[in-house]
């Protein structure tokens, strides 16, 4: 069984929402779920299982970066029979039409890194979200009237960059990358390996073009639309 999770098999539901921040998992459990129960505390990577409008769901934090996401998505898919994971996180905008607090539904995730090669010795730098799960999220967004932008994003290893302009110029032009985050590629890649479903919703919290930034308090409030969209898709 898992060495990074002390939850029992029956403690984890088949659908998991996955924020990066453990405190965001706690926030979701306390503000959106009924009968929420803390089911994992290993390394303070908090996880809660409860119900949203009667539907069971687990909220499990992933930590930051592809290695951390790779560990937790692998163990959830392999050891806990999880069928669907929806990442809910923050991102930086690399499209001038995006505004602070916009919601993004990721189609494809591109990385310059070697996560796939290290895993399987295969050169793979683009991973795709589950089209079935994305379709469900799009239908839900229309039903609950939450606007979103669907597009491709970059999944990077470095948060602080020495030359951001050079970084942007390296983006593959055919992918039309609109934003950048740090976990989706690993999640999509693990889901494909286990033949499971994975999706990623992101909230824009800063912008390359508009030099906008947000406080931690503003981020928390703005993330509510994204959280609601993920939960309503249940």
CSV table of C-alpha atoms in Angstrom, one decimal:
chain,number,residue,atom,x,y,z
A,1,UNK,CA,0.0,0.0,0.0
A,2,UNK,CA,0.9,3.7,0.0
A,3,UNK,CA,3.9,4.9,2.0
A,4,UNK,CA,2.8,8.5,1.7
A,5,UNK,CA,-0.8,8.2,2.8
A,6,UNK,CA,-2.2,6.6,6.1
A,7,UNK,CA,-5.8,6.6,4.9
A,8,UNK,CA,-7.7,3.2,4.8
A,9,UNK,CA,-8.8,2.0,1.4
A,10,UNK,CA,-12.4,2.8,2.3
A,11,UNK,CA,-11.5,6.4,3.3
A,12,UNK,CA,-10.7,7.5,-0.2
A,13,UNK,CA,-13.6,8.0,-2.7
A,14,UNK,CA,-13.3,7.2,-6.4
A,15,UNK,CA,-13.4,10.9,-7.4
A,16,UNK,CA,-10.7,13.1,-5.9
A,17,UNK,CA,-10.3,16.9,-6.1
A,18,UNK,CA,-6.6,17.8,-5.9
A,19,UNK,CA,-5.4,21.3,-4.9
A,20,UNK,CA,-1.7,21.8,-4.4
A,21,UNK,CA,-2.0,23.5,-1.0
A,22,UNK,CA,-2.9,21.3,2.0
A,23,UNK,CA,-4.6,24.3,3.6
A,24,UNK,CA,-6.7,24.7,0.5
A,25,UNK,CA,-7.9,21.2,0.9
A,26,UNK,CA,-8.8,22.1,4.5
A,27,UNK,CA,-10.6,25.2,3.3
A,28,UNK,CA,-12.7,23.2,0.8
A,29,UNK,CA,-13.6,20.6,3.4
A,30,UNK,CA,-14.7,23.2,5.9
A,31,UNK,CA,-16.6,25.4,3.5
A,32,UNK,CA,-18.0,23.1,0.9
A,33,UNK,CA,-18.3,19.6,2.2
A,34,UNK,CA,-20.8,17.9,4.6
A,35,UNK,CA,-19.5,15.4,7.2
A,36,UNK,CA,-15.9,16.0,6.2
A,37,UNK,CA,-13.4,13.6,7.8
A,38,UNK,CA,-9.6,14.1,7.9
A,39,UNK,CA,-8.2,10.9,6.3
A,40,UNK,CA,-4.5,11.7,5.7
A,41,UNK,CA,-1.9,13.6,7.7
A,42,UNK,CA,1.3,12.0,6.4
A,43,UNK,CA,3.9,14.8,5.7
A,44,UNK,CA,1.0,17.2,6.5
A,45,UNK,CA,-0.4,16.5,3.0
A,46,UNK,CA,-3.9,16.8,4.2
A,47,UNK,CA,-6.8,14.9,2.7
A,48,UNK,CA,-10.5,15.0,3.6
A,49,UNK,CA,-13.5,12.8,2.6
A,50,UNK,CA,-17.0,14.1,2.8
A,51,UNK,CA,-20.1,14.8,0.7
A,52,UNK,CA,-21.1,17.6,-1.6
A,53,UNK,CA,-24.9,17.8,-2.1
A,54,UNK,CA,-25.0,14.2,-1.0
A,55,UNK,CA,-22.3,13.0,-3.4
A,56,UNK,CA,-19.1,11.5,-1.8
A,57,UNK,CA,-15.8,13.0,-2.7
A,58,UNK,CA,-12.2,13.2,-1.4
A,59,UNK,CA,-10.1,16.3,-1.4
A,60,UNK,CA,-6.4,15.4,-1.4
A,61,UNK,CA,-3.5,17.9,-1.5
A,62,UNK,CA,-0.7,17.2,-4.0
A,63,UNK,CA,2.0,19.5,-3.0
A,64,UNK,CA,4.0,21.5,-5.5
A,65,UNK,CA,5.6,20.3,-8.7
A,66,UNK,CA,5.5,17.2,-10.9
A,67,UNK,CA,7.4,14.9,-8.6
A,68,UNK,CA,5.0,15.5,-5.8
A,69,UNK,CA,1.9,15.2,-8.1
A,70,UNK,CA,3.4,12.1,-9.6
A,71,UNK,CA,3.7,10.4,-6.2
A,72,UNK,CA,0.2,11.1,-5.0
A,73,UNK,CA,-1.6,10.5,-8.3
A,74,UNK,CA,0.3,7.3,-8.7
A,75,UNK,CA,-0.6,6.0,-5.2
A,76,UNK,CA,-4.3,7.1,-5.5
A,77,UNK,CA,-4.8,5.4,-8.8
A,78,UNK,CA,-2.8,2.3,-7.9
A,79,UNK,CA,-3.6,1.6,-4.3
A,80,UNK,CA,-6.9,3.4,-3.7
A,81,UNK,CA,-8.8,2.5,-6.9
A,82,UNK,CA,-9.4,6.2,-7.6
A,83,UNK,CA,-11.0,6.6,-11.0
A,84,UNK,CA,-11.0,10.4,-11.5
A,85,UNK,CA,-8.8,13.2,-10.3
A,86,UNK,CA,-9.5,16.9,-11.0
A,87,UNK,CA,-6.6,19.2,-10.2
A,88,UNK,CA,-7.7,22.6,-8.9
A,89,UNK,CA,-4.9,25.1,-8.8
A,90,UNK,CA,-3.5,28.5,-9.6
A,91,UNK,CA,-1.5,29.6,-12.6
A,92,UNK,CA,0.2,32.5,-14.3
A,93,UNK,CA,-1.3,33.9,-17.5
A,94,UNK,CA,0.8,34.0,-20.7
A,95,UNK,CA,-2.0,35.3,-22.9
A,96,UNK,CA,-2.8,39.0,-23.0
A,97,UNK,CA,-6.5,38.4,-23.2
A,98,UNK,CA,-6.6,36.6,-19.8
A,99,UNK,CA,-7.4,38.5,-16.7
A,100,UNK,CA,-6.7,38.0,-13.0
A,101,UNK,CA,-9.1,35.4,-11.5
A,102,UNK,CA,-10.2,33.9,-14.9
A,103,UNK,CA,-10.9,30.2,-14.8
A,104,UNK,CA,-9.0,27.9,-17.2
A,105,UNK,CA,-9.9,24.4,-18.3
A,106,UNK,CA,-6.7,22.7,-19.5
A,107,UNK,CA,-6.9,20.7,-22.7
A,108,UNK,CA,-3.2,19.7,-23.1
A,109,UNK,CA,-0.2,20.2,-20.8
A,110,UNK,CA,3.3,20.7,-22.3
A,111,UNK,CA,6.6,20.4,-20.4
A,112,UNK,CA,10.2,20.9,-21.2
A,113,UNK,CA,11.0,18.4,-18.4
A,114,UNK,CA,11.9,14.7,-18.5
A,115,UNK,CA,9.2,13.3,-16.3
A,116,UNK,CA,8.0,10.9,-19.0
A,117,UNK,CA,11.5,9.8,-20.0
A,118,UNK,CA,12.5,9.1,-16.4
A,119,UNK,CA,9.2,7.1,-15.9
A,120,UNK,CA,9.2,5.0,-19.1
A,121,UNK,CA,12.2,6.0,-21.2
A,122,UNK,CA,9.9,7.6,-23.8
A,123,UNK,CA,10.3,11.1,-25.2
A,124,UNK,CA,6.9,12.6,-24.4
A,125,UNK,CA,6.4,16.3,-23.6
A,126,UNK,CA,2.7,16.7,-24.1
A,127,UNK,CA,-0.1,15.0,-22.1
A,128,UNK,CA,-3.8,15.5,-22.7
A,129,UNK,CA,-6.7,15.7,-20.2
A,130,UNK,CA,-9.5,13.2,-20.3
A,131,UNK,CA,-11.9,14.4,-23.0
A,132,UNK,CA,-14.8,12.7,-21.3
A,133,UNK,CA,-14.1,14.5,-18.0
A,134,UNK,CA,-13.5,17.8,-19.8
A,135,UNK,CA,-16.8,17.5,-21.6
A,136,UNK,CA,-18.5,17.0,-18.3
A,137,UNK,CA,-16.8,20.1,-16.8
A,138,UNK,CA,-17.8,22.2,-19.8
A,139,UNK,CA,-21.4,21.1,-19.6
A,140,UNK,CA,-21.4,21.8,-15.8
A,141,UNK,CA,-19.9,25.2,-16.4
A,142,UNK,CA,-22.7,26.1,-18.7
A,143,UNK,CA,-25.3,24.7,-16.3
A,144,UNK,CA,-24.1,26.7,-13.3
A,145,UNK,CA,-23.1,29.8,-15.3
A,146,UNK,CA,-19.4,29.8,-14.5
A,147,UNK,CA,-17.3,31.3,-17.4
A,148,UNK,CA,-14.1,29.6,-18.4
A,149,UNK,CA,-11.4,29.6,-21.0
A,150,UNK,CA,-10.3,26.2,-22.5
A,151,UNK,CA,-6.7,26.0,-23.6
A,152,UNK,CA,-3.2,24.5,-23.5
A,153,UNK,CA,-0.8,25.2,-20.6
A,154,UNK,CA,2.8,24.7,-19.8
A,155,UNK,CA,3.9,22.6,-16.8
A,156,UNK,CA,7.3,23.8,-15.6
A,157,UNK,CA,9.9,22.8,-13.0
A,158,UNK,CA,11.1,26.3,-12.1
A,159,UNK,CA,8.9,28.9,-10.4
A,160,UNK,CA,11.5,31.7,-10.5
A,161,UNK,CA,13.2,32.2,-13.8
A,162,UNK,CA,16.3,34.0,-14.8
A,163,UNK,CA,15.0,35.0,-18.2
A,164,UNK,CA,11.3,35.0,-18.6
A,165,UNK,CA,11.3,36.5,-22.1
A,166,UNK,CA,13.5,33.6,-23.4
A,167,UNK,CA,11.2,31.1,-21.6
A,168,UNK,CA,8.2,32.5,-23.4
A,169,UNK,CA,9.9,32.4,-26.8
A,170,UNK,CA,10.5,28.7,-26.3
A,171,UNK,CA,6.8,27.9,-26.1
A,172,UNK,CA,5.8,25.6,-29.0
A,173,UNK,CA,3.9,27.9,-31.3
A,174,UNK,CA,1.5,25.2,-32.5
A,175,UNK,CA,0.2,24.7,-28.9
A,176,UNK,CA,-0.8,28.3,-28.3
A,177,UNK,CA,0.1,28.1,-24.6
A,178,UNK,CA,-2.1,30.5,-22.5
A,179,UNK,CA,-0.8,29.9,-19.0
A,180,UNK,CA,1.8,28.1,-16.8
A,181,UNK,CA,1.5,25.9,-13.8
A,182,UNK,CA,3.6,23.0,-12.3
A,183,UNK,CA,1.6,19.8,-11.9
A,184,UNK,CA,-0.8,19.0,-14.7
A,185,UNK,CA,1.6,17.1,-17.0
A,186,UNK,CA,2.4,14.5,-14.3
A,187,UNK,CA,-1.3,14.1,-13.4
A,188,UNK,CA,-2.3,13.5,-17.0
A,189,UNK,CA,0.6,11.2,-17.7
A,190,UNK,CA,-0.2,9.0,-14.6
A,191,UNK,CA,-3.9,8.9,-15.6
A,192,UNK,CA,-3.1,7.7,-19.1
A,193,UNK,CA,-0.7,5.0,-17.7
A,194,UNK,CA,-3.4,3.7,-15.4
A,195,UNK,CA,-6.2,4.2,-17.9
A,196,UNK,CA,-8.0,6.6,-15.6
A,197,UNK,CA,-9.5,10.1,-16.0
A,198,UNK,CA,-7.9,13.3,-15.1
A,199,UNK,CA,-8.6,17.0,-15.6
A,200,UNK,CA,-7.2,20.3,-14.5
A,201,UNK,CA,-9.0,23.6,-13.6
A,202,UNK,CA,-6.9,26.6,-12.9
A,203,UNK,CA,-7.4,30.2,-11.6
A,204,UNK,CA,-5.2,33.0,-13.0
A,205,UNK,CA,-3.4,34.7,-10.1
A,206,UNK,CA,-0.8,36.6,-12.0
A,207,UNK,CA,0.0,37.7,-15.5
A,208,UNK,CA,3.1,38.0,-17.7
A,209,UNK,CA,1.5,40.7,-19.8
A,210,UNK,CA,-0.5,42.8,-17.4
A,211,UNK,CA,1.8,42.6,-14.4
A,212,UNK,CA,-1.1,41.9,-12.2
A,213,UNK,CA,-0.7,40.1,-8.8
A,214,UNK,CA,-3.1,39.0,-6.1
A,215,UNK,CA,-2.9,38.7,-2.3
A,216,UNK,CA,-3.3,35.3,-0.7
A,217,UNK,CA,-6.7,36.4,0.6
A,218,UNK,CA,-7.9,37.4,-2.9
A,219,UNK,CA,-6.6,34.1,-4.3
A,220,UNK,CA,-8.7,32.2,-1.8
A,221,UNK,CA,-11.9,34.1,-2.6
A,222,UNK,CA,-11.3,33.9,-6.4
A,223,UNK,CA,-10.7,30.1,-6.3
A,224,UNK,CA,-14.3,29.5,-5.1
A,225,UNK,CA,-15.7,29.5,-8.7
A,226,UNK,CA,-13.2,26.9,-9.7
A,227,UNK,CA,-13.9,24.8,-6.6
A,228,UNK,CA,-17.6,25.0,-7.2
A,229,UNK,CA,-17.3,24.0,-10.8
A,230,UNK,CA,-15.2,20.9,-9.9
A,231,UNK,CA,-17.7,19.9,-7.1
A,232,UNK,CA,-20.8,20.6,-9.2
A,233,UNK,CA,-19.4,18.2,-11.9
A,234,UNK,CA,-20.0,15.3,-9.4
